[in-house]
CSV table of C-alpha atoms in Angstrom, one decimal:
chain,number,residue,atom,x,y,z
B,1301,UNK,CA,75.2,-22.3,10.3
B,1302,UNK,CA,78.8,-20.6,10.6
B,1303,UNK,CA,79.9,-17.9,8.3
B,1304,UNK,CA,82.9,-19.1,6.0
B,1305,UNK,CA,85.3,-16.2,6.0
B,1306,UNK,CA,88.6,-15.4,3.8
B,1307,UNK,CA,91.4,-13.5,5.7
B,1308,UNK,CA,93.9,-11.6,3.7
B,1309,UNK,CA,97.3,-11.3,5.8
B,1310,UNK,CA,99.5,-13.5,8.0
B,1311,UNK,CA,101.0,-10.5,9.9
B,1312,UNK,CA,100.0,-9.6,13.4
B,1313,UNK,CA,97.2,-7.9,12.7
B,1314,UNK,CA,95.8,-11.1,10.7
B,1315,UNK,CA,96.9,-13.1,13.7
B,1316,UNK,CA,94.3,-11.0,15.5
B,1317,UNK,CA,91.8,-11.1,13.2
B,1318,UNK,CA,92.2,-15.0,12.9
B,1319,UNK,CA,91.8,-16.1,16.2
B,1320,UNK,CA,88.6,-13.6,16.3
B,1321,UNK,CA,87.2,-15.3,13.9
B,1322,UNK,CA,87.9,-18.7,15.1
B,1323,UNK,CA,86.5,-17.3,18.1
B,1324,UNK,CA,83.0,-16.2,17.5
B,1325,UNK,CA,80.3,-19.0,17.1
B,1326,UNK,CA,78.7,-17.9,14.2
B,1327,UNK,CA,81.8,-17.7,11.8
B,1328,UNK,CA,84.4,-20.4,10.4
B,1329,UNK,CA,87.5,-19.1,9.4
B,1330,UNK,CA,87.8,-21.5,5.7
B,1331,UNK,CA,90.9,-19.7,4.0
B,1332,UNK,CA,94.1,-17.5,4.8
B,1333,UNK,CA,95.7,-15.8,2.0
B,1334,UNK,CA,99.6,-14.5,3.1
B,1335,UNK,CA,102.5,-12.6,1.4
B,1336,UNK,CA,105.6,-14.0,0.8
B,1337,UNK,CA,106.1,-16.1,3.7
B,1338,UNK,CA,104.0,-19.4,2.7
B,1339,UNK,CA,105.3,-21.0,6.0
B,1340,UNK,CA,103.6,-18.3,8.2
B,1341,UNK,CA,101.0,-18.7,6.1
B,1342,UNK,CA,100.2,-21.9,6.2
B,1343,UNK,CA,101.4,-22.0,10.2
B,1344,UNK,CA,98.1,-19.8,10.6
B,1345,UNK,CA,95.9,-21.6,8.6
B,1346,UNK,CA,96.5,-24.6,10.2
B,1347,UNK,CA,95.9,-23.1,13.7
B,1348,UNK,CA,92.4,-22.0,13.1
B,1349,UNK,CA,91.4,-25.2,10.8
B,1350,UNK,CA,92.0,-23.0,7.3
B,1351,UNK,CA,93.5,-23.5,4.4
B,1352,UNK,CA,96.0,-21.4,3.0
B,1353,UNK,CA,95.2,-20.8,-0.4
B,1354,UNK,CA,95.8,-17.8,-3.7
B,1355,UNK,CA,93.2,-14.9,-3.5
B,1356,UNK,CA,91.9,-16.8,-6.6
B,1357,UNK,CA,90.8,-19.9,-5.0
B,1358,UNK,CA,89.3,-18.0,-1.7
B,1359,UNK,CA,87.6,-15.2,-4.2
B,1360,UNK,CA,86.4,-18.1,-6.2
B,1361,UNK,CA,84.4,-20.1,-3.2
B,1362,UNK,CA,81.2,-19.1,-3.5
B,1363,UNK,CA,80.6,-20.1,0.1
B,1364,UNK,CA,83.0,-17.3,1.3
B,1365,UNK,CA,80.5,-14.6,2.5
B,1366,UNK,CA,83.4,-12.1,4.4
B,1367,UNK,CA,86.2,-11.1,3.6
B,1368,UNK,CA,89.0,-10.0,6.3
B,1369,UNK,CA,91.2,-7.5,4.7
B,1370,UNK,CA,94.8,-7.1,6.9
B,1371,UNK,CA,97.6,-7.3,4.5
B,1372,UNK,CA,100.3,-4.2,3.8
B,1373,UNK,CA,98.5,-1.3,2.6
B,1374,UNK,CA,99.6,-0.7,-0.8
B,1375,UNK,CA,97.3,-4.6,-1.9
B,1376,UNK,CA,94.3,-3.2,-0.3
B,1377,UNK,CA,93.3,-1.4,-3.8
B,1378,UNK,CA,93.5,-4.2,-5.6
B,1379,UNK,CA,92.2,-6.9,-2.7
B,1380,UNK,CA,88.8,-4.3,-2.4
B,1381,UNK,CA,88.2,-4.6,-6.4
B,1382,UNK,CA,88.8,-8.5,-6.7
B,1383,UNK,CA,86.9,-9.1,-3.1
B,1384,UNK,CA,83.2,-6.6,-4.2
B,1385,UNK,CA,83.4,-7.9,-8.0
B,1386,UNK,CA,83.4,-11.3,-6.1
B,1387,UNK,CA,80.0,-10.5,-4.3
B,1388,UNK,CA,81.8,-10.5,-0.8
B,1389,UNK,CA,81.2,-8.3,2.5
B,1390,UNK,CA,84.5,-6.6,3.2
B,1391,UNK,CA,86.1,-5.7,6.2
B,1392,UNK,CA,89.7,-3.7,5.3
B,1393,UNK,CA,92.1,-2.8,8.1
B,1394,UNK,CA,92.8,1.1,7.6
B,1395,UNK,CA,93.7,3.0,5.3
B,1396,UNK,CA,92.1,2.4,2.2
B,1397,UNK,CA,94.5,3.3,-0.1
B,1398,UNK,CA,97.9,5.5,0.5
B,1399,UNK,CA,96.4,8.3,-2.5
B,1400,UNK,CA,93.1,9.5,-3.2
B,1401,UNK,CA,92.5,8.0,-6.5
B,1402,UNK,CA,93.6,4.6,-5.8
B,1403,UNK,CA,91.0,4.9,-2.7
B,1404,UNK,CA,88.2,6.3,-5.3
B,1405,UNK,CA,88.5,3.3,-7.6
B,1406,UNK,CA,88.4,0.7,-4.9
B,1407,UNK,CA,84.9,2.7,-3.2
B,1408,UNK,CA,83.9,2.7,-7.0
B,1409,UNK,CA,84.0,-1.0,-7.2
B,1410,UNK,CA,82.5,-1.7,-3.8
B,1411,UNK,CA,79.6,0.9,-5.2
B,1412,UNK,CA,78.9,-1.0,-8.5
B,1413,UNK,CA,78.7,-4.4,-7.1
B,1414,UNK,CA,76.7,-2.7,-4.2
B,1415,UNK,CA,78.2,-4.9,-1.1
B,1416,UNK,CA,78.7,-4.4,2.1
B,1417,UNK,CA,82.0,-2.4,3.3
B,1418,UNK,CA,83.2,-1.8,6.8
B,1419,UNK,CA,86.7,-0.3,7.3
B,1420,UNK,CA,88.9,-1.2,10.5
B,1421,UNK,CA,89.7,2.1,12.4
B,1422,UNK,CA,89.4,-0.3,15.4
B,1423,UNK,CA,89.7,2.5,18.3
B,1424,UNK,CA,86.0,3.8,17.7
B,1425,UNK,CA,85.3,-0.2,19.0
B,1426,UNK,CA,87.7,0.1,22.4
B,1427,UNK,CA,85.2,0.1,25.6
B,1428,UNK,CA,86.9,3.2,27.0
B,1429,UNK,CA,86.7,5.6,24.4
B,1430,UNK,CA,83.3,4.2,23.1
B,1431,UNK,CA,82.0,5.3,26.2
B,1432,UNK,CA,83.7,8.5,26.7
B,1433,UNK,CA,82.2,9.6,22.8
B,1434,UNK,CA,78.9,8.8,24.3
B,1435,UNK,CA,79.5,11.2,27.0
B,1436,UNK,CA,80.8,13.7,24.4
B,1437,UNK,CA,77.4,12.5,22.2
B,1438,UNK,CA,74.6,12.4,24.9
B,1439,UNK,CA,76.0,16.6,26.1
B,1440,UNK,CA,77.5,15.3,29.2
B,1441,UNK,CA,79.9,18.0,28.6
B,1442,UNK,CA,78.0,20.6,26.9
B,1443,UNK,CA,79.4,21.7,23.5
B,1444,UNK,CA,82.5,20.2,22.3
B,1445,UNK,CA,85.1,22.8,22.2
B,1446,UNK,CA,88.2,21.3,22.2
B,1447,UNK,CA,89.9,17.6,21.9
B,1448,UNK,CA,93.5,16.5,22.6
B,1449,UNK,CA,94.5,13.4,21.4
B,1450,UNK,CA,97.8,11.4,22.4
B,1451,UNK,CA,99.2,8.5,20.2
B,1452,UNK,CA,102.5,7.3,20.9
B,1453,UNK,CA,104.1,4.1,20.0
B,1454,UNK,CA,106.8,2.4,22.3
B,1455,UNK,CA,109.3,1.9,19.5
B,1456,UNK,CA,109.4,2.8,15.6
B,1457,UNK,CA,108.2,-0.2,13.2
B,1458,UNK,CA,111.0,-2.0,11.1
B,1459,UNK,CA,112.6,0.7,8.5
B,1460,UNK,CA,111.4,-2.0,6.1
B,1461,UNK,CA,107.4,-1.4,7.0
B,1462,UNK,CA,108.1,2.3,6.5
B,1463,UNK,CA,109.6,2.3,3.1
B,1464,UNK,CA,105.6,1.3,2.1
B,1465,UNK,CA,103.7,2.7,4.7
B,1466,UNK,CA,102.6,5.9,3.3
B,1467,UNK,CA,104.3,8.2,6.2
B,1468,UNK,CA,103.6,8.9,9.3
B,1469,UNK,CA,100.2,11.0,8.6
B,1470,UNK,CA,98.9,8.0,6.5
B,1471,UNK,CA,100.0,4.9,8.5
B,1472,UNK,CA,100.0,6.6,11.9
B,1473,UNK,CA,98.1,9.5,12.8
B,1474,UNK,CA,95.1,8.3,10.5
B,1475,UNK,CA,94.0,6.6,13.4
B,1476,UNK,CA,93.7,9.9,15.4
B,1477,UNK,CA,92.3,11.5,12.3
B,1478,UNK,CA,89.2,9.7,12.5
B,1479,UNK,CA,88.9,10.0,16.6
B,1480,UNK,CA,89.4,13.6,16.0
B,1481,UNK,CA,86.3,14.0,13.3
B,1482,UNK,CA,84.3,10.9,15.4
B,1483,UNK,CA,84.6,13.3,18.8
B,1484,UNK,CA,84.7,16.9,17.3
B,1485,UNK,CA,80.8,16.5,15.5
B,1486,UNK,CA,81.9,18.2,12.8
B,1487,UNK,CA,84.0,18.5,9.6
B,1488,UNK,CA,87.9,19.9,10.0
B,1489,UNK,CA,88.1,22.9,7.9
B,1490,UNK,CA,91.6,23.7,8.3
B,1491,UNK,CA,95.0,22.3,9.5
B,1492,UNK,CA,98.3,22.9,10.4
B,1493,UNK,CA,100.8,20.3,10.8
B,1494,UNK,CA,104.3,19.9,11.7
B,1495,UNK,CA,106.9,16.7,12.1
B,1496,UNK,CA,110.3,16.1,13.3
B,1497,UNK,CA,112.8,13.4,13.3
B,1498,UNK,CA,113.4,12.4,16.7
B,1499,UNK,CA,113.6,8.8,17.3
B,1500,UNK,CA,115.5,7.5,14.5
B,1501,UNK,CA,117.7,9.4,11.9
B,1502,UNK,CA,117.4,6.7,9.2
B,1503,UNK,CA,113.3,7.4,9.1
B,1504,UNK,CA,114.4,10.9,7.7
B,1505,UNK,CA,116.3,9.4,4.6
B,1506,UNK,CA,113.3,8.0,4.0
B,1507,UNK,CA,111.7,10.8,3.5
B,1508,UNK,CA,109.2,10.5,6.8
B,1509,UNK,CA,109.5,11.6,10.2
B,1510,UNK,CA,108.6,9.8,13.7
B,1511,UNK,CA,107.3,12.7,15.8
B,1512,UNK,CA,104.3,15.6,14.8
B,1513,UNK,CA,102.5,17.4,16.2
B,1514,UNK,CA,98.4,18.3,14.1
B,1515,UNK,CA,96.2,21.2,15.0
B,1516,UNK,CA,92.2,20.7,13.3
B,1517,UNK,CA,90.3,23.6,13.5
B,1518,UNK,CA,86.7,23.5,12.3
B,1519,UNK,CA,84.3,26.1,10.7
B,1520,UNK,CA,82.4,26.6,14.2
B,1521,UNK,CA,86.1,27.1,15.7
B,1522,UNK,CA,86.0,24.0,17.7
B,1523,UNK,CA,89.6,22.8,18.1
B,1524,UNK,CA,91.3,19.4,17.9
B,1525,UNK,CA,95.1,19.2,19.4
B,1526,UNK,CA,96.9,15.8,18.1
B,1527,UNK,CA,100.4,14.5,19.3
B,1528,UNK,CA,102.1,11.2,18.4
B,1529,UNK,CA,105.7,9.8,18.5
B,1530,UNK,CA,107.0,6.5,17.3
B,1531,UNK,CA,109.4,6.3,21.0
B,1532,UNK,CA,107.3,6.3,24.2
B,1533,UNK,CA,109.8,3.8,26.4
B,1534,UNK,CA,106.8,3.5,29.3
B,1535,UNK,CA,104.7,1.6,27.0
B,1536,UNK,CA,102.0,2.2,23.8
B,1537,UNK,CA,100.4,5.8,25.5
B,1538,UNK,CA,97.1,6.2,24.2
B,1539,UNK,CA,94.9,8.8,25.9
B,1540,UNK,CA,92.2,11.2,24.7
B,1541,UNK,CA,90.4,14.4,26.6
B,1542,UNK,CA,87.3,16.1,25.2
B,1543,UNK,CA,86.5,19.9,26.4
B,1544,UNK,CA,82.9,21.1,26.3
B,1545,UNK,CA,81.2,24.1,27.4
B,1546,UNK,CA,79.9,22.3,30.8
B,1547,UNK,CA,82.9,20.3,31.8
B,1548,UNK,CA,85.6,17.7,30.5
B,1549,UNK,CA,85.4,13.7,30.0
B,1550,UNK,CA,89.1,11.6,29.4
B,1551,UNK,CA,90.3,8.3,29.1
B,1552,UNK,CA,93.3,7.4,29.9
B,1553,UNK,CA,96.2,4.6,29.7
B,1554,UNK,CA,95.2,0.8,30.3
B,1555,UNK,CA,98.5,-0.9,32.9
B,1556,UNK,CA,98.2,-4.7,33.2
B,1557,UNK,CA,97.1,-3.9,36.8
B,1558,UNK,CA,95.1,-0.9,38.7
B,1559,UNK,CA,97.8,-1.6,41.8
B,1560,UNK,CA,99.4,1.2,43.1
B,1561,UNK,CA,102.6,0.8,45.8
B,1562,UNK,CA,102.6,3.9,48.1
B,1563,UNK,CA,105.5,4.5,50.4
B,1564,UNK,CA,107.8,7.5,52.0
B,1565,UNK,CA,110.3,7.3,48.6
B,1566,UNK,CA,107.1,7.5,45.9
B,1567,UNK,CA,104.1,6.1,44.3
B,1568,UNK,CA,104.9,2.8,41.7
B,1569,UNK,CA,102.4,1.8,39.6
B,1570,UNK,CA,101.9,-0.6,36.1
B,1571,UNK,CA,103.2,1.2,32.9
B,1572,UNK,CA,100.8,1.3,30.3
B,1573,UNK,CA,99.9,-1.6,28.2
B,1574,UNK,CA,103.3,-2.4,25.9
B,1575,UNK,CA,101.3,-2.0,22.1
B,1576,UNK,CA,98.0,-1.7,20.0
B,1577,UNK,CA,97.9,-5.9,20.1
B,1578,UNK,CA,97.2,-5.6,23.8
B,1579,UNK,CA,95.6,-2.3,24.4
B,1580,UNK,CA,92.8,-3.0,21.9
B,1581,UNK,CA,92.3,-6.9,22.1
B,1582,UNK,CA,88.7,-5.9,22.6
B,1583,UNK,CA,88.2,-3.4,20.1
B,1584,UNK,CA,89.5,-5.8,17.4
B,1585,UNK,CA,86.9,-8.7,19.1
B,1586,UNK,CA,84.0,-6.0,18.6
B,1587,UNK,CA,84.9,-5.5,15.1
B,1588,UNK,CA,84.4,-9.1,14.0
B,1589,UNK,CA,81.6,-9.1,16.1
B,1590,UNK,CA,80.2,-5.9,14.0
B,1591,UNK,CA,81.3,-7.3,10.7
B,1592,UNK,CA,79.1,-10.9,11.2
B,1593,UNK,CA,76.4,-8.0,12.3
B,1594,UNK,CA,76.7,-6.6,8.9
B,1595,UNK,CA,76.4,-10.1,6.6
B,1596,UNK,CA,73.9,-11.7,8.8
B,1597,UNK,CA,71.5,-8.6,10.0
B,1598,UNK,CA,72.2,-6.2,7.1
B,1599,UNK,CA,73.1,-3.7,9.8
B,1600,UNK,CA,74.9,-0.3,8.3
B,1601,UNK,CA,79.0,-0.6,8.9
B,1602,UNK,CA,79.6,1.9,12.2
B,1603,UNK,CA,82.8,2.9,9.9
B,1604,UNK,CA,82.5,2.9,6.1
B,1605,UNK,CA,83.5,4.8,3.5
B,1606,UNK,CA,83.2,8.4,3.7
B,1607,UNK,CA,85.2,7.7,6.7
B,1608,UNK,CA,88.0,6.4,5.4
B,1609,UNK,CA,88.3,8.7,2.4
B,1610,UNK,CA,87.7,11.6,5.0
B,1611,UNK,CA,90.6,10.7,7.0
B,1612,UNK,CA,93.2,10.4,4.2
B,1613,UNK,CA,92.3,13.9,3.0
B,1614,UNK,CA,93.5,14.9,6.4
B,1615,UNK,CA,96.5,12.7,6.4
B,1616,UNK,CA,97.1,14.3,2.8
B,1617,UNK,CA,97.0,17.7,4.1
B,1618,UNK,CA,98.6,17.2,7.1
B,1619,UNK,CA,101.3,16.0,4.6
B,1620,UNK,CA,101.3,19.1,2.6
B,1621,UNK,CA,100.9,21.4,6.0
B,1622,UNK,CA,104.1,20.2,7.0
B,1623,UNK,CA,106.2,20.4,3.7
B,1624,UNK,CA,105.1,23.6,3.6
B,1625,UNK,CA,104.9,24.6,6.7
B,1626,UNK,CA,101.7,26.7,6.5
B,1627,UNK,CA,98.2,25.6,7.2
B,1628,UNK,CA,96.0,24.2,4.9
B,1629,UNK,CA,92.2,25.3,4.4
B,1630,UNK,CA,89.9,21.7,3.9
């Protein structure tokens, strides 16, 4: 019997989510929950067989074992309490929360009512760099010693996105965050952090920049280099190399093709992959398929919530590093 689940979020990332759920056999999407937009909304619903309904009505089914969390960060507090004090599993899209205490009370709820939570820092699911942190886990490479992460976006996100996105550290480089703690084996005990304003001049006015650059050094004095943009007009760049004591294990850029044209004037080749909705179509399948995992064999969530509360405490002092342009001890 199929898993009714409730999806929160009729952006692109609940489009993905959506059709993943529609997708695997042992789920039903029954309910979408949107924003403002009640024609999107519906527009979704309808595709998958769902109905678009309040968080009220899809809370209140007590059929509705999962809930899909994708909707703007600053509901996800409030969408965590309603969902555990429900009795549902939850699966949230990262981050959390955009502060620490907002983040606390929602883990707090999911605590009390004791039910399953799995967060959605999808790139620990892509095939790539799953099996290059096996390689880093199984001492392929000896000891860790240093990992350099690149992020870079092919185009800023709507000014509109970034007035509530939390910043760059806390929207963006979160992500990276976690890769960085996932790969280095141990805890960060200082940073230093510094961002520019590259891309887009209005991004500044807001208070946020569009290009950083995050060193993570941690108490063993293994190093973690971390370098994103919001402007990479080749495509969504997205590659990661891990340095150990024994040799050196990377993954680089996915291009729509592996074929390569080779003549007297140069080498032509696919750029990479344009954005995250391509690049990790199969991390974000993976992640349903974990989350049914977690309702129907009580497996633990791969990503939970140390993780997430662990990542915005770097995002917070990467924050601080770069008002203040000092490091900051963890």
């Amino acid at each position: 019997m199929a898993i009714d689940m409730a999806l929160f979020g009729a952006g692109r990332i609940g489009e993905i989510h959506a059709a993943n759920i529609a997708r695997h056999p042992g789920t039903r999407l029954r309910y979408v929950v949107g924003g403002l937009d009640r024609n999107r909304t519906e527009t979704l619903a309808a595709k998958y067989g769902a109905a678009a309904v309040s968080a009220d009505v899809a809370l209140g089914d007590g059929g509705v074992q999962g809930v899909a969390i994708a909707s703007p960060t600053p509901t996800h507090p409030d969408l965590i309490i309603k969902a555990a004090g429900a009795g549902k599993a939850i699966f949230c899209e990262k981050p959390i929360a955009l502060d620490l205490q907002q983040l606390d009370a929602s883990l707090e709820a999911v605590k009390t009512a004791g039910v399953p939570f799995f967060l959605g820092f999808n790139r620990r699911f892509d095939p790539s760099f799953h099996q290059l942190h096996n390689a880093v886990k199984n001492g392929q490479i000896g000891a860790v010693e240093m990992v350099n992460i690149t992020s870079r976006d092919p185009a800023p996100p709507p000014l509109a996105y970034l007035q509530t996105s939390g910043g760059i550290f806390a929207d963006m480089v979160i992500h990276d965050f976690d890769m960085a703690r996932w790969l280095l084996g141990e805890e960060p005990t200082e940073i230093f952090a510094t961002a520019s304003c590259l891309v887009n001049p209005e991004i500044a006015q807001l208070g946020d920049a569009d290009t950083a650059m995050i060193i993570l050094k941690t108490i063993s004095g293994k190093l973690a280099h971390i370098n994103v943009s919001r402007r990479a007009v080749y495509g969504y760049d997205q590659r990661i190399e891990v340095f150990g004591s024994a040799g050196m294990v990377q993954a680089g850029n996915h291009t729509p093709t592996t074929v390569e044209l080779a003549t007297a004037t140069g080498v032509i080749r696919d750029k990479p992959l344009h954005f995250f909705l391509e690049r990790y179509a199969a991390a974000y399948q993976r992640e349903i398929d974990h989350f049914v995992d977690i309702i129907t064999k009580g497996l633990s969530p791969l990503v939970g919530v140390d993780d997430g509360r662990k990542a915005l405490i770097l995002a917070e002092a990467a924050r601080l590093s770069a008002t203040t342009n000092q490091s900051v001890k963890l």
